[in-house]
Coordinates of C-alpha atoms in Angstrom, one line a residue:
Chain U
M1 CA 15.0 37.8 1.5
T2 CA 14.4 41.1 3.4
E3 CA 11.3 41.5 5.4
R4 CA 9.3 44.7 5.5
A5 CA 9.6 45.7 9.2
S6 CA 6.1 47.3 9.1
E7 CA 4.2 44.1 8.6
I8 CA 4.4 40.5 9.6
V9 CA 1.2 39.4 7.9
K10 CA -0.7 41.0 5.1
F11 CA -4.0 39.7 3.7
D12 CA -5.1 41.2 0.4
N13 CA -8.8 40.6 -0.6
V14 CA -8.6 37.0 0.6
G15 CA -11.5 34.6 0.1
L16 CA -11.8 31.0 1.2
R17 CA -14.3 28.4 0.2
Y18 CA -14.4 24.6 0.8
G19 CA -15.2 22.8 -2.4
A20 CA -18.1 24.3 -4.2
D21 CA -19.7 25.7 -1.1
Q22 CA -20.2 29.4 -0.4
E23 CA -17.2 31.4 0.8
V24 CA -16.6 31.0 4.5
L25 CA -14.3 34.0 4.4
S26 CA -14.7 36.9 2.0
D27 CA -12.7 40.0 1.1
L28 CA -10.3 39.9 4.0
S29 CA -7.8 42.7 3.8
F30 CA -5.7 43.5 6.9
T31 CA -2.1 43.8 8.2
L32 CA -0.7 42.4 11.4
F33 CA 2.3 44.4 12.7
P34 CA 5.3 43.1 14.6
G35 CA 4.9 43.1 18.4
S36 CA 1.2 43.7 18.4
F37 CA -1.4 41.9 20.4
Y38 CA -4.7 41.1 18.6
F39 CA -7.9 39.5 19.7
L40 CA -10.1 37.8 17.0
T41 CA -13.7 37.7 18.1
G42 CA -16.9 36.6 16.5
A43 CA -19.8 34.3 16.9
S44 CA -19.5 30.5 16.4
G45 CA -19.4 29.8 12.6
A46 CA -18.2 33.3 11.8
G47 CA -15.0 31.9 10.3
K48 CA -12.5 32.4 13.1
T49 CA -11.0 28.9 12.8
S50 CA -10.8 29.2 9.0
L51 CA -9.0 32.5 9.3
L52 CA -6.6 31.0 11.8
K53 CA -5.9 28.0 9.5
L54 CA -4.8 30.5 6.8
L55 CA -2.6 32.2 9.4
Y56 CA -0.9 29.0 10.6
L57 CA -0.4 27.8 7.0
S58 CA -2.7 24.8 7.1
Q59 CA -4.8 26.1 4.3
R60 CA -4.3 28.1 1.1
P61 CA -7.0 30.7 0.3
S62 CA -9.3 30.3 -2.7
R63 CA -8.5 33.8 -3.9
G64 CA -6.5 36.9 -2.9
G65 CA -3.0 37.3 -1.7
I66 CA -1.2 36.5 1.6
R67 CA 2.2 37.8 2.5
M68 CA 3.9 36.6 5.7
F69 CA 7.3 37.5 7.0
G70 CA 7.9 39.3 3.7
R71 CA 7.2 36.3 1.4
D72 CA 4.2 35.6 -0.8
M73 CA 2.6 32.5 0.7
I74 CA 0.4 31.8 -2.3
T75 CA 3.4 31.1 -4.6
L76 CA 5.7 29.7 -1.9
P77 CA 6.9 26.3 -2.8
R78 CA 5.6 23.5 -0.5
A79 CA 9.1 22.5 0.5
E80 CA 9.7 26.0 2.0
L81 CA 6.6 25.9 4.2
P82 CA 8.3 24.2 7.2
K83 CA 10.8 27.1 7.5
F84 CA 7.9 29.5 7.9
R85 CA 5.8 27.2 10.2
R86 CA 8.8 27.1 12.6
R87 CA 8.3 30.9 13.0
L88 CA 4.8 30.3 14.2
G89 CA 3.4 29.0 17.5
V90 CA -0.1 27.6 17.4
V91 CA -2.5 26.7 20.2
F92 CA -5.2 24.6 18.6
Q93 CA -8.7 24.6 20.0
D94 CA -8.6 20.8 20.3
F95 CA -5.0 21.0 21.6
R96 CA -3.8 18.4 19.0
L97 CA -1.3 16.8 21.3
V98 CA 0.6 13.7 20.1
D99 CA -1.2 10.9 22.1
H100 CA 1.8 8.6 22.5
L101 CA 4.2 11.3 23.7
S102 CA 4.5 12.5 27.2
A103 CA 3.8 16.2 28.2
F104 CA 7.5 16.8 28.2
D105 CA 8.0 15.3 24.7
N106 CA 5.0 17.2 23.3
V107 CA 6.3 20.5 24.5
A108 CA 9.8 19.6 23.2
L109 CA 8.5 18.7 19.7
P110 CA 9.1 22.2 18.0
L111 CA 12.6 22.4 19.4
R112 CA 13.5 18.9 18.4
L113 CA 12.0 19.3 14.9
A114 CA 14.3 22.4 14.5
G115 CA 17.3 20.3 15.5
T116 CA 17.9 22.0 18.9
D117 CA 20.5 20.1 21.0
E118 CA 19.0 18.0 23.8
A119 CA 20.7 19.9 26.7
R120 CA 18.9 23.1 25.6
V121 CA 15.7 21.2 25.0
N122 CA 15.7 19.8 28.5
K123 CA 16.4 23.2 30.1
S124 CA 13.8 25.1 28.0
V125 CA 11.0 22.4 28.4
S126 CA 11.6 22.1 32.1
D127 CA 11.4 25.9 32.6
M128 CA 8.2 26.0 30.5
L129 CA 6.5 23.1 32.3
D130 CA 7.4 24.8 35.6
W131 CA 5.8 28.1 34.3
V132 CA 2.5 26.3 33.5
N133 CA 2.6 24.3 36.7
L134 CA 3.0 21.0 35.0
S135 CA 6.5 19.9 36.2
H136 CA 4.9 17.1 38.2
R137 CA 3.1 15.9 35.1
A138 CA 6.1 15.9 32.7
D139 CA 5.9 12.2 32.1
A140 CA 2.2 12.0 31.8
L141 CA 0.5 11.0 28.5
P142 CA -2.2 13.3 27.2
E143 CA -5.0 10.7 27.8
T144 CA -4.2 10.7 31.5
M145 CA -4.4 14.5 31.8
S146 CA -7.4 16.8 32.4
G147 CA -8.6 19.2 29.7
G148 CA -7.0 22.1 31.5
E149 CA -3.7 20.3 31.8
Q150 CA -3.7 19.4 28.1
Q151 CA -4.5 23.0 27.2
R152 CA -1.5 24.2 29.2
V153 CA 0.7 21.6 27.5
A154 CA -0.6 22.8 24.1
I155 CA 0.2 26.4 25.1
A156 CA 3.7 25.5 26.4
R157 CA 4.4 23.7 23.1
A158 CA 3.2 26.8 21.1
V159 CA 5.5 29.3 22.9
I160 CA 8.5 27.1 23.6
A161 CA 10.4 28.1 20.5
R162 CA 9.7 31.8 21.0
P163 CA 7.7 32.2 17.8
Q164 CA 7.5 35.4 15.8
L165 CA 3.7 35.0 15.4
L166 CA 1.6 33.2 18.1
I167 CA -1.9 32.1 17.0
A168 CA -4.2 30.8 19.7
D169 CA -7.7 29.4 19.2
E170 CA -9.7 29.8 22.5
P171 CA -6.5 29.1 24.6
T172 CA -8.1 29.6 28.0
G173 CA -11.4 27.7 27.4
N174 CA -10.6 24.8 29.7
V175 CA -8.7 26.4 32.6
D176 CA -9.8 28.2 35.8
P177 CA -9.7 32.0 35.9
D178 CA -6.4 32.2 37.8
M179 CA -4.7 29.9 35.3
A180 CA -6.4 31.8 32.4
L181 CA -4.9 35.1 33.7
K182 CA -1.5 33.4 34.1
L183 CA -1.5 32.1 30.6
L184 CA -2.5 35.5 29.3
R185 CA 0.5 37.0 31.1
L186 CA 2.6 34.3 29.4
F187 CA 1.4 35.6 26.0
E188 CA 2.0 39.1 27.1
A189 CA 5.5 38.3 28.2
L190 CA 6.2 36.7 24.9
N191 CA 4.7 39.7 23.2
T192 CA 6.6 42.3 25.1
R193 CA 9.9 40.6 25.8
V194 CA 10.4 38.6 22.6
G195 CA 8.4 40.9 20.3
T196 CA 6.0 38.1 19.2
T197 CA 2.9 39.2 17.4
V198 CA 0.0 37.5 19.2
V199 CA -3.4 36.6 17.7
V200 CA -5.9 35.1 20.2
A201 CA -9.3 34.0 19.0
T202 CA -11.8 34.1 21.9
H203 CA -15.4 34.6 23.0
D204 CA -14.2 35.8 26.4
V205 CA -14.8 39.5 26.8
H206 CA -13.2 39.5 30.2
L207 CA -10.0 38.1 28.7
I208 CA -9.9 40.9 26.1
Q209 CA -10.3 43.5 28.9
K210 CA -7.2 42.1 30.6
V211 CA -5.0 43.4 27.8
P212 CA -6.0 47.0 27.4
D213 CA -3.5 47.8 24.6
S214 CA -4.8 45.0 22.5
L215 CA -6.4 45.4 19.1
I216 CA -9.6 43.7 18.1
M217 CA -10.6 42.1 14.9
R218 CA -14.2 41.0 14.7
L219 CA -15.5 38.4 12.2
S220 CA -19.1 38.2 11.2
K221 CA -20.3 35.9 8.5
G222 CA -16.8 35.6 7.0
R223 CA -16.1 39.3 6.9
L224 CA -14.0 41.4 9.2
S225 CA -15.1 44.5 11.0
D226 CA -12.7 46.9 12.8
P227 CA -14.0 48.2 16.1
T228 CA -10.6 49.4 17.4
G229 CA -9.0 50.6 14.2
A230 CA -6.7 47.7 14.1
L231 CA -7.2 47.2 10.4
R232 CA -7.0 50.8 9.4
Y233 CA -3.9 52.1 11.2
P234 CA -0.6 50.8 12.2
P235 CA -1.1 50.2 15.9
A236 CA 0.6 52.6 18.1
R237 CA 1.8 50.0 20.6
I238 CA 4.8 48.2 19.2
A239 CA 6.5 46.1 21.8
T240 CA 9.9 47.7 21.9
A241 CA 9.9 48.3 25.7
T242 CA 9.9 45.6 28.3
T243 CA 7.2 45.4 31.0
P244 CA 8.8 45.9 34.4
R245 CA 8.3 42.9 36.7
K246 CA 6.2 43.7 39.8
P247 CA 7.8 42.8 43.1
G248 CA 7.1 39.2 43.9
Q249 CA 5.9 38.5 40.4
Q250 CA 7.1 35.1 39.1
R251 CA 9.8 35.3 36.4
D252 CA 8.4 34.4 33.1
P253 CA 10.2 31.9 30.9
F254 CA 11.3 34.5 28.4
Q255 CA 12.7 37.0 30.9
S256 CA 16.3 35.9 30.9
E257 CA 16.7 36.3 27.2
G258 CA 14.0 38.7 26.2
S259 CA 14.9 41.3 28.7
A260 CA 18.6 41.0 28.3
Chain M
M1 CA 19.3 31.6 19.2
S2 CA 19.8 27.9 19.7
K3 CA 22.3 26.0 17.6
E4 CA 20.3 24.1 15.0
R5 CA 21.1 20.9 13.2
A6 CA 19.8 19.8 9.8
A7 CA 17.7 17.0 11.2
I8 CA 15.9 15.8 14.3
D9 CA 18.0 13.6 16.5
P10 CA 17.5 9.9 15.3
K11 CA 16.6 8.7 18.8
Q12 CA 14.0 11.4 19.1
A13 CA 12.7 10.8 15.6
A14 CA 12.1 7.2 16.4
R15 CA 9.7 8.2 19.1
L16 CA 7.5 10.4 16.8
L17 CA 5.5 7.4 15.8
P18 CA 4.3 4.8 18.4
K19 CA 6.3 1.5 18.4
T20 CA 4.4 -1.1 16.4
R21 CA 6.2 -4.1 18.1
F22 CA 5.6 -6.1 15.0
G23 CA 1.9 -6.0 15.6
G24 CA 1.0 -5.6 11.9
P25 CA 1.1 -8.2 9.2
M26 CA 4.0 -6.7 7.3
P27 CA 7.0 -8.4 8.9
W28 CA 5.3 -11.8 8.7
V29 CA 4.3 -11.3 5.0
I30 CA 7.8 -10.2 4.2
A31 CA 9.2 -13.3 6.0
I32 CA 7.0 -15.6 3.9
L33 CA 7.9 -13.7 0.6
I34 CA 11.6 -13.7 1.4
A35 CA 11.5 -17.4 2.2
L36 CA 9.9 -18.0 -1.2
V37 CA 12.6 -15.9 -2.9
V38 CA 15.4 -17.8 -1.1
V39 CA 13.9 -21.2 -2.2
S40 CA 13.3 -20.0 -5.8
A41 CA 16.8 -18.4 -6.0
A42 CA 18.5 -21.5 -4.5
G43 CA 16.5 -23.7 -7.0
G44 CA 17.4 -21.5 -9.9
L45 CA 21.1 -21.4 -8.9
A46 CA 21.2 -25.2 -8.3
L47 CA 19.6 -25.8 -11.8
S48 CA 22.1 -23.5 -13.3
N49 CA 24.9 -25.4 -11.7
L50 CA 23.3 -28.7 -12.8
A51 CA 23.0 -27.5 -16.4
K52 CA 26.7 -26.3 -16.4
T53 CA 27.9 -29.6 -15.0
A54 CA 25.8 -31.7 -17.4
R55 CA 27.1 -29.7 -20.3
A56 CA 30.7 -30.0 -19.2
D57 CA 30.3 -33.7 -18.7
L58 CA 28.2 -34.6 -21.8
A59 CA 28.5 -32.1 -24.5
Q60 CA 32.0 -33.1 -25.5
A61 CA 31.2 -36.8 -25.5
V62 CA 29.6 -39.3 -27.9
T63 CA 28.7 -42.9 -27.6
V64 CA 29.3 -45.4 -30.4
Q65 CA 27.0 -48.4 -30.5
I66 CA 27.9 -51.6 -32.3
I67 CA 24.9 -53.7 -33.0
E68 CA 25.9 -57.3 -33.8
A69 CA 24.3 -60.5 -32.5
D70 CA 27.4 -62.6 -32.7
P71 CA 29.4 -61.8 -29.5
S72 CA 32.9 -62.5 -30.9
L73 CA 32.2 -60.6 -34.1
R74 CA 30.8 -57.7 -32.0
S75 CA 33.9 -57.6 -29.9
E76 CA 36.1 -57.6 -33.0
R77 CA 34.1 -54.8 -34.6
A78 CA 34.3 -52.8 -31.3
Q79 CA 38.0 -53.0 -31.3
A80 CA 38.2 -52.0 -35.0
A81 CA 35.9 -49.1 -34.3
A82 CA 38.0 -48.0 -31.4
A83 CA 41.1 -48.2 -33.5
A84 CA 39.5 -46.1 -36.3
L85 CA 38.3 -43.5 -33.8
S86 CA 41.7 -43.2 -32.1
S87 CA 43.2 -41.8 -35.3
Q88 CA 40.6 -39.0 -35.4
P89 CA 42.0 -35.6 -34.3
L90 CA 38.8 -34.6 -32.5
V91 CA 39.0 -37.7 -30.3
T92 CA 40.9 -37.2 -27.1
S93 CA 40.2 -40.5 -25.3
L94 CA 37.8 -43.5 -25.6
R95 CA 36.8 -46.5 -23.6
V96 CA 35.2 -49.7 -24.8
V97 CA 32.7 -50.3 -22.1
P98 CA 33.3 -53.9 -20.7
Q99 CA 30.5 -56.4 -21.4
D100 CA 30.2 -57.1 -17.6
E101 CA 29.6 -53.4 -16.9
L102 CA 26.9 -53.3 -19.6
A103 CA 25.3 -56.4 -18.1
A104 CA 25.3 -54.9 -14.7
L105 CA 23.7 -51.7 -16.0
L106 CA 20.9 -53.7 -17.7
E107 CA 20.3 -56.1 -14.9
P108 CA 17.6 -54.1 -13.2
W109 CA 15.5 -54.4 -16.4
L110 CA 16.6 -57.7 -17.9
G111 CA 17.3 -59.6 -14.7
S112 CA 20.1 -62.2 -14.5
S113 CA 19.8 -63.0 -18.2
A114 CA 21.4 -59.7 -19.0
G115 CA 24.8 -61.3 -18.6
S116 CA 24.1 -64.4 -20.7
Q117 CA 25.1 -64.7 -24.3
D118 CA 21.4 -65.3 -25.3
V119 CA 20.6 -61.7 -25.0
P120 CA 22.4 -59.7 -27.6
I121 CA 23.6 -56.5 -26.1
P122 CA 25.2 -53.8 -28.3
A123 CA 28.9 -53.0 -27.7
L124 CA 29.3 -49.4 -26.5
I125 CA 32.3 -47.1 -26.8
D126 CA 32.4 -43.9 -24.7
V127 CA 34.3 -41.3 -26.7
E128 CA 35.6 -38.0 -25.2
L129 CA 36.1 -35.2 -27.8
S130 CA 38.3 -32.1 -27.6
A131 CA 35.3 -29.8 -28.4
E132 CA 31.5 -30.0 -28.7
A133 CA 30.7 -31.9 -31.8
G134 CA 28.5 -30.3 -34.4
P135 CA 26.7 -32.1 -37.2
E136 CA 29.7 -31.9 -39.6
Q137 CA 32.1 -33.4 -37.0
L138 CA 29.6 -36.1 -36.2
A139 CA 29.3 -36.9 -39.9
S140 CA 33.0 -37.1 -40.3
L141 CA 33.3 -39.5 -37.3
Q142 CA 30.5 -41.6 -38.7
A143 CA 32.2 -41.8 -42.1
A144 CA 35.5 -43.0 -40.4
L145 CA 33.5 -45.6 -38.5
D146 CA 31.7 -46.8 -41.7
R147 CA 35.0 -47.3 -43.4
A148 CA 36.3 -49.5 -40.5
V149 CA 33.3 -51.5 -39.5
S150 CA 29.6 -52.0 -40.4
G151 CA 26.7 -51.6 -38.0
A152 CA 28.3 -48.8 -35.9
K153 CA 26.2 -45.9 -34.9
I154 CA 27.2 -42.6 -33.2
D155 CA 24.9 -41.1 -30.5
A156 CA 25.9 -37.5 -29.6
Q157 CA 24.7 -37.1 -26.0
S158 CA 24.3 -33.4 -26.5
V159 CA 21.6 -34.2 -29.1
W160 CA 19.4 -36.3 -26.8
L161 CA 20.1 -34.1 -23.9
A162 CA 19.0 -30.9 -25.7
P163 CA 15.4 -31.2 -24.5
V164 CA 16.7 -31.7 -20.9
Y165 CA 18.8 -28.5 -21.3
S166 CA 15.7 -26.7 -22.6
A167 CA 13.7 -27.9 -19.6
L168 CA 16.4 -26.8 -17.2
A169 CA 16.6 -23.4 -18.9
A170 CA 12.8 -23.1 -18.7
L171 CA 13.0 -23.9 -14.9
Q172 CA 15.6 -21.3 -14.4
W173 CA 13.4 -18.7 -16.2
L174 CA 10.5 -19.8 -14.0
A175 CA 12.6 -19.3 -10.9
L176 CA 13.6 -15.8 -12.1
A177 CA 9.9 -15.0 -12.9
L178 CA 8.9 -16.2 -9.5
I179 CA 11.6 -14.0 -7.8
A180 CA 10.3 -11.0 -9.9
L181 CA 6.7 -11.7 -8.9
V182 CA 7.6 -12.1 -5.2
A183 CA 9.6 -8.8 -5.4
V184 CA 6.5 -7.1 -6.8
A185 CA 4.4 -8.7 -4.1
T186 CA 6.8 -7.5 -1.4
A187 CA 6.7 -4.0 -2.8
G188 CA 2.9 -4.2 -2.8
A189 CA 2.8 -5.5 0.8
V190 CA 5.1 -2.7 2.0
W191 CA 3.1 -0.1 -0.1
L192 CA -0.2 -1.3 1.6
A193 CA 1.4 -1.4 5.0
A194 CA 3.0 2.1 4.6
R195 CA -0.2 3.6 3.4
N196 CA -2.1 2.0 6.3
S197 CA 0.5 3.2 8.8
F198 CA 0.3 6.7 7.3
A199 CA -3.4 6.7 7.5
N200 CA -3.3 5.5 11.1
H201 CA -0.9 8.2 12.0
S202 CA -2.2 11.0 9.8
E203 CA -3.1 13.1 12.8
T204 CA 0.4 12.9 14.2
V205 CA 1.8 13.6 10.7
E206 CA -0.4 16.7 10.4
I207 CA 0.7 18.0 13.9
I208 CA 4.4 17.4 13.0
H209 CA 3.8 19.3 9.7
L210 CA 2.2 22.2 11.4
L211 CA 5.0 22.4 14.0
G212 CA 7.5 22.8 11.2
G213 CA 8.4 19.2 10.4
T214 CA 9.7 18.6 6.9
D215 CA 8.6 15.9 4.5
G216 CA 12.1 14.5 4.8
Q217 CA 11.9 14.2 8.6
I218 CA 8.5 12.5 8.4
T219 CA 9.5 10.2 5.6
R220 CA 12.6 9.1 7.6
V221 CA 10.5 8.3 10.6
F222 CA 8.3 6.0 8.6
Q223 CA 11.2 4.6 6.7
R224 CA 12.9 3.7 10.0
T225 CA 9.8 1.8 11.2
V226 CA 9.5 0.0 7.9
M227 CA 13.2 -0.8 7.9
V228 CA 13.0 -2.4 11.4
E229 CA 10.0 -4.5 10.5
A230 CA 11.4 -5.5 7.1
L231 CA 14.7 -6.4 8.6
F232 CA 13.0 -8.7 11.1
G233 CA 10.8 -10.3 8.4
A234 CA 13.7 -10.6 5.9
L235 CA 16.0 -12.4 8.5
L236 CA 13.2 -14.7 9.6
G237 CA 12.3 -15.4 5.9
T238 CA 16.0 -16.1 5.1
A239 CA 16.3 -18.5 8.0
L240 CA 13.1 -20.3 7.0
G241 CA 14.1 -20.4 3.3
S242 CA 17.6 -21.6 4.1
L243 CA 16.2 -24.4 6.2
I244 CA 13.9 -25.5 3.4
V245 CA 16.8 -25.4 0.9
W246 CA 19.0 -27.4 3.3
A247 CA 16.3 -30.0 3.8
L248 CA 15.7 -30.3 0.1
G249 CA 19.4 -30.5 -0.5
R250 CA 19.7 -33.5 1.8
Q251 CA 16.7 -35.2 0.1
F252 CA 18.3 -34.8 -3.3
A253 CA 21.7 -35.8 -2.1
A254 CA 20.2 -39.0 -0.8
L255 CA 19.2 -39.8 -4.4
D256 CA 22.9 -40.4 -5.1
S257 CA 22.3 -39.7 -8.8
G258 CA 25.2 -38.5 -11.0
M259 CA 23.1 -35.8 -12.7
V260 CA 21.5 -34.4 -9.4
G261 CA 25.0 -34.4 -7.9
G262 CA 25.8 -31.4 -10.1
A263 CA 22.9 -29.4 -8.5
T264 CA 24.9 -28.2 -5.5
L265 CA 25.3 -24.6 -4.2
G266 CA 28.8 -23.2 -3.8
L267 CA 30.1 -20.2 -1.8
S268 CA 29.2 -17.7 -4.5
E269 CA 25.6 -19.1 -4.6
W270 CA 25.2 -18.9 -0.9
L271 CA 26.5 -15.3 -1.0
V272 CA 23.8 -14.5 -3.5
I273 CA 21.2 -16.0 -1.2
A274 CA 22.7 -14.1 1.8
A275 CA 22.2 -10.9 -0.3
I276 CA 18.4 -11.6 -0.6
P277 CA 17.4 -10.2 2.8
L278 CA 19.5 -7.1 2.2
A279 CA 17.8 -6.6 -1.2
G280 CA 14.4 -7.2 0.4
V281 CA 15.0 -4.6 3.1
L282 CA 16.3 -2.0 0.5
L283 CA 13.2 -2.7 -1.6
A284 CA 11.0 -2.2 1.4
I285 CA 12.7 1.1 2.3
L286 CA 12.5 2.4 -1.2
T287 CA 8.8 1.4 -1.5
A288 CA 8.0 3.1 1.9
R289 CA 9.9 6.2 0.9
I290 CA 8.0 6.6 -2.4
T291 CA 4.7 5.8 -0.8
I292 CA 5.1 8.2 2.1
S293 CA 6.5 11.0 -0.2
L294 CA 3.5 10.7 -2.5
A295 CA 1.1 10.7 0.5
L296 CA 2.8 13.8 1.9
R297 CA 2.6 15.7 -1.4
A298 CA -1.2 15.4 -1.1
M299 CA -1.0 17.5 2.1
L300 CA -0.2 21.2 2.3

């Protein structure tokens, strides 16, 4: 199956309702382009999490069409969903760590589910835990970790397999400003070096301002508005170039492969 | 790009669900059910052996009874009847049961008077036949006896044993039905346990799904847990059931009865019993697989 290079996600007049209730999302039509960085904003209850659920294939829409990676997700057989989910990285708002697995094993999960050999798993997970300053907590269970630590584990798990599409729901809500900035740089590195399309749902205006080239999608009462033209035009910024590392800046975990 | 294999490493897969350490009821329920199957199967197989032995011993035999009050006349008639039967092609061997032997057999009921001449005891001839005798053959033997002596009567042992055979067959069917019911109960117990386990770990299952885990990977994890617990329960149940069978066998052996002596278990029967835990574990795995697959299909 060949993918259209110009789009990674395409929503066409999508609506979503739970049961017989009113639609929580209505008439969503937009395209996400490879290598772009999007912020999804909107008030609580605007439908951000519902839209993210559609993106990370946890929910099918009530109407409309969704294409991802060149395939129609509406008619995609259930058995083929895992193949597409492995191309996604998701940071859930409530982290959704597996309680009985250590931080290391939680981060290793996507690689192990994909059948990656253990030597590579050990190397990648150690590097990633080091990046999010959690090497000393590798053996800790989630219940013994603070909210911020759990959030960093969740982020490490989402990016460990270098996904094509990263979806993050309030990913910096429980960390201090320095760590929030560092995590944002991790997303940017993934975006620029690996070419991952990033969608971050957030209320944090300061966070949005930290990524000047980003595109903004605003949800209001289940409908999208388009303050930056993200939905009307193919974005100019496609991550084909690498961002030069500043002197003294810590190497990000994607540098060795992404910049090669 | 990393080298990818078709499935998650089994050691890692085992860690996806928390270890239950036999905390649930499933292994213990399976142990009890397997013990019941072992006892039922052993009983059914022993009854089958008993019926076979009894048929082999008795179906090709008849007893001739000579009723005559006068002891000397009775003895003469017994000898004449034996001579008449000897010439019959169906008869392979015969034995006139000695009067002392008959008296000893009847002594528990008649006391010491059983051996006196005052109590008329019929003469008996045990006759072995070359094949099971049907009504026509029995009529032919009776006619030959009637020509030789009067007052001789043939008892085909297969005729009076027919109700016993029917009862044994009914007991074997009962054992089979019991095994089938226990198999259904085992599948039910595993189904409930698997559903319960799935519900308890639905959050983990959903996370694994969203991270790209396949139904096959998730099913295998649950299957493995069920297999370990079922294996533990099956081995425990087999040990318990075998102990009961052994104890019952000793009790029956102590009866020292000729008929019960045929109800023994040979190597092939013990092999069948040894296959029970294996069948139980396979049934549990299959049930868990179906249960989890159906539950997963309800998820996206």
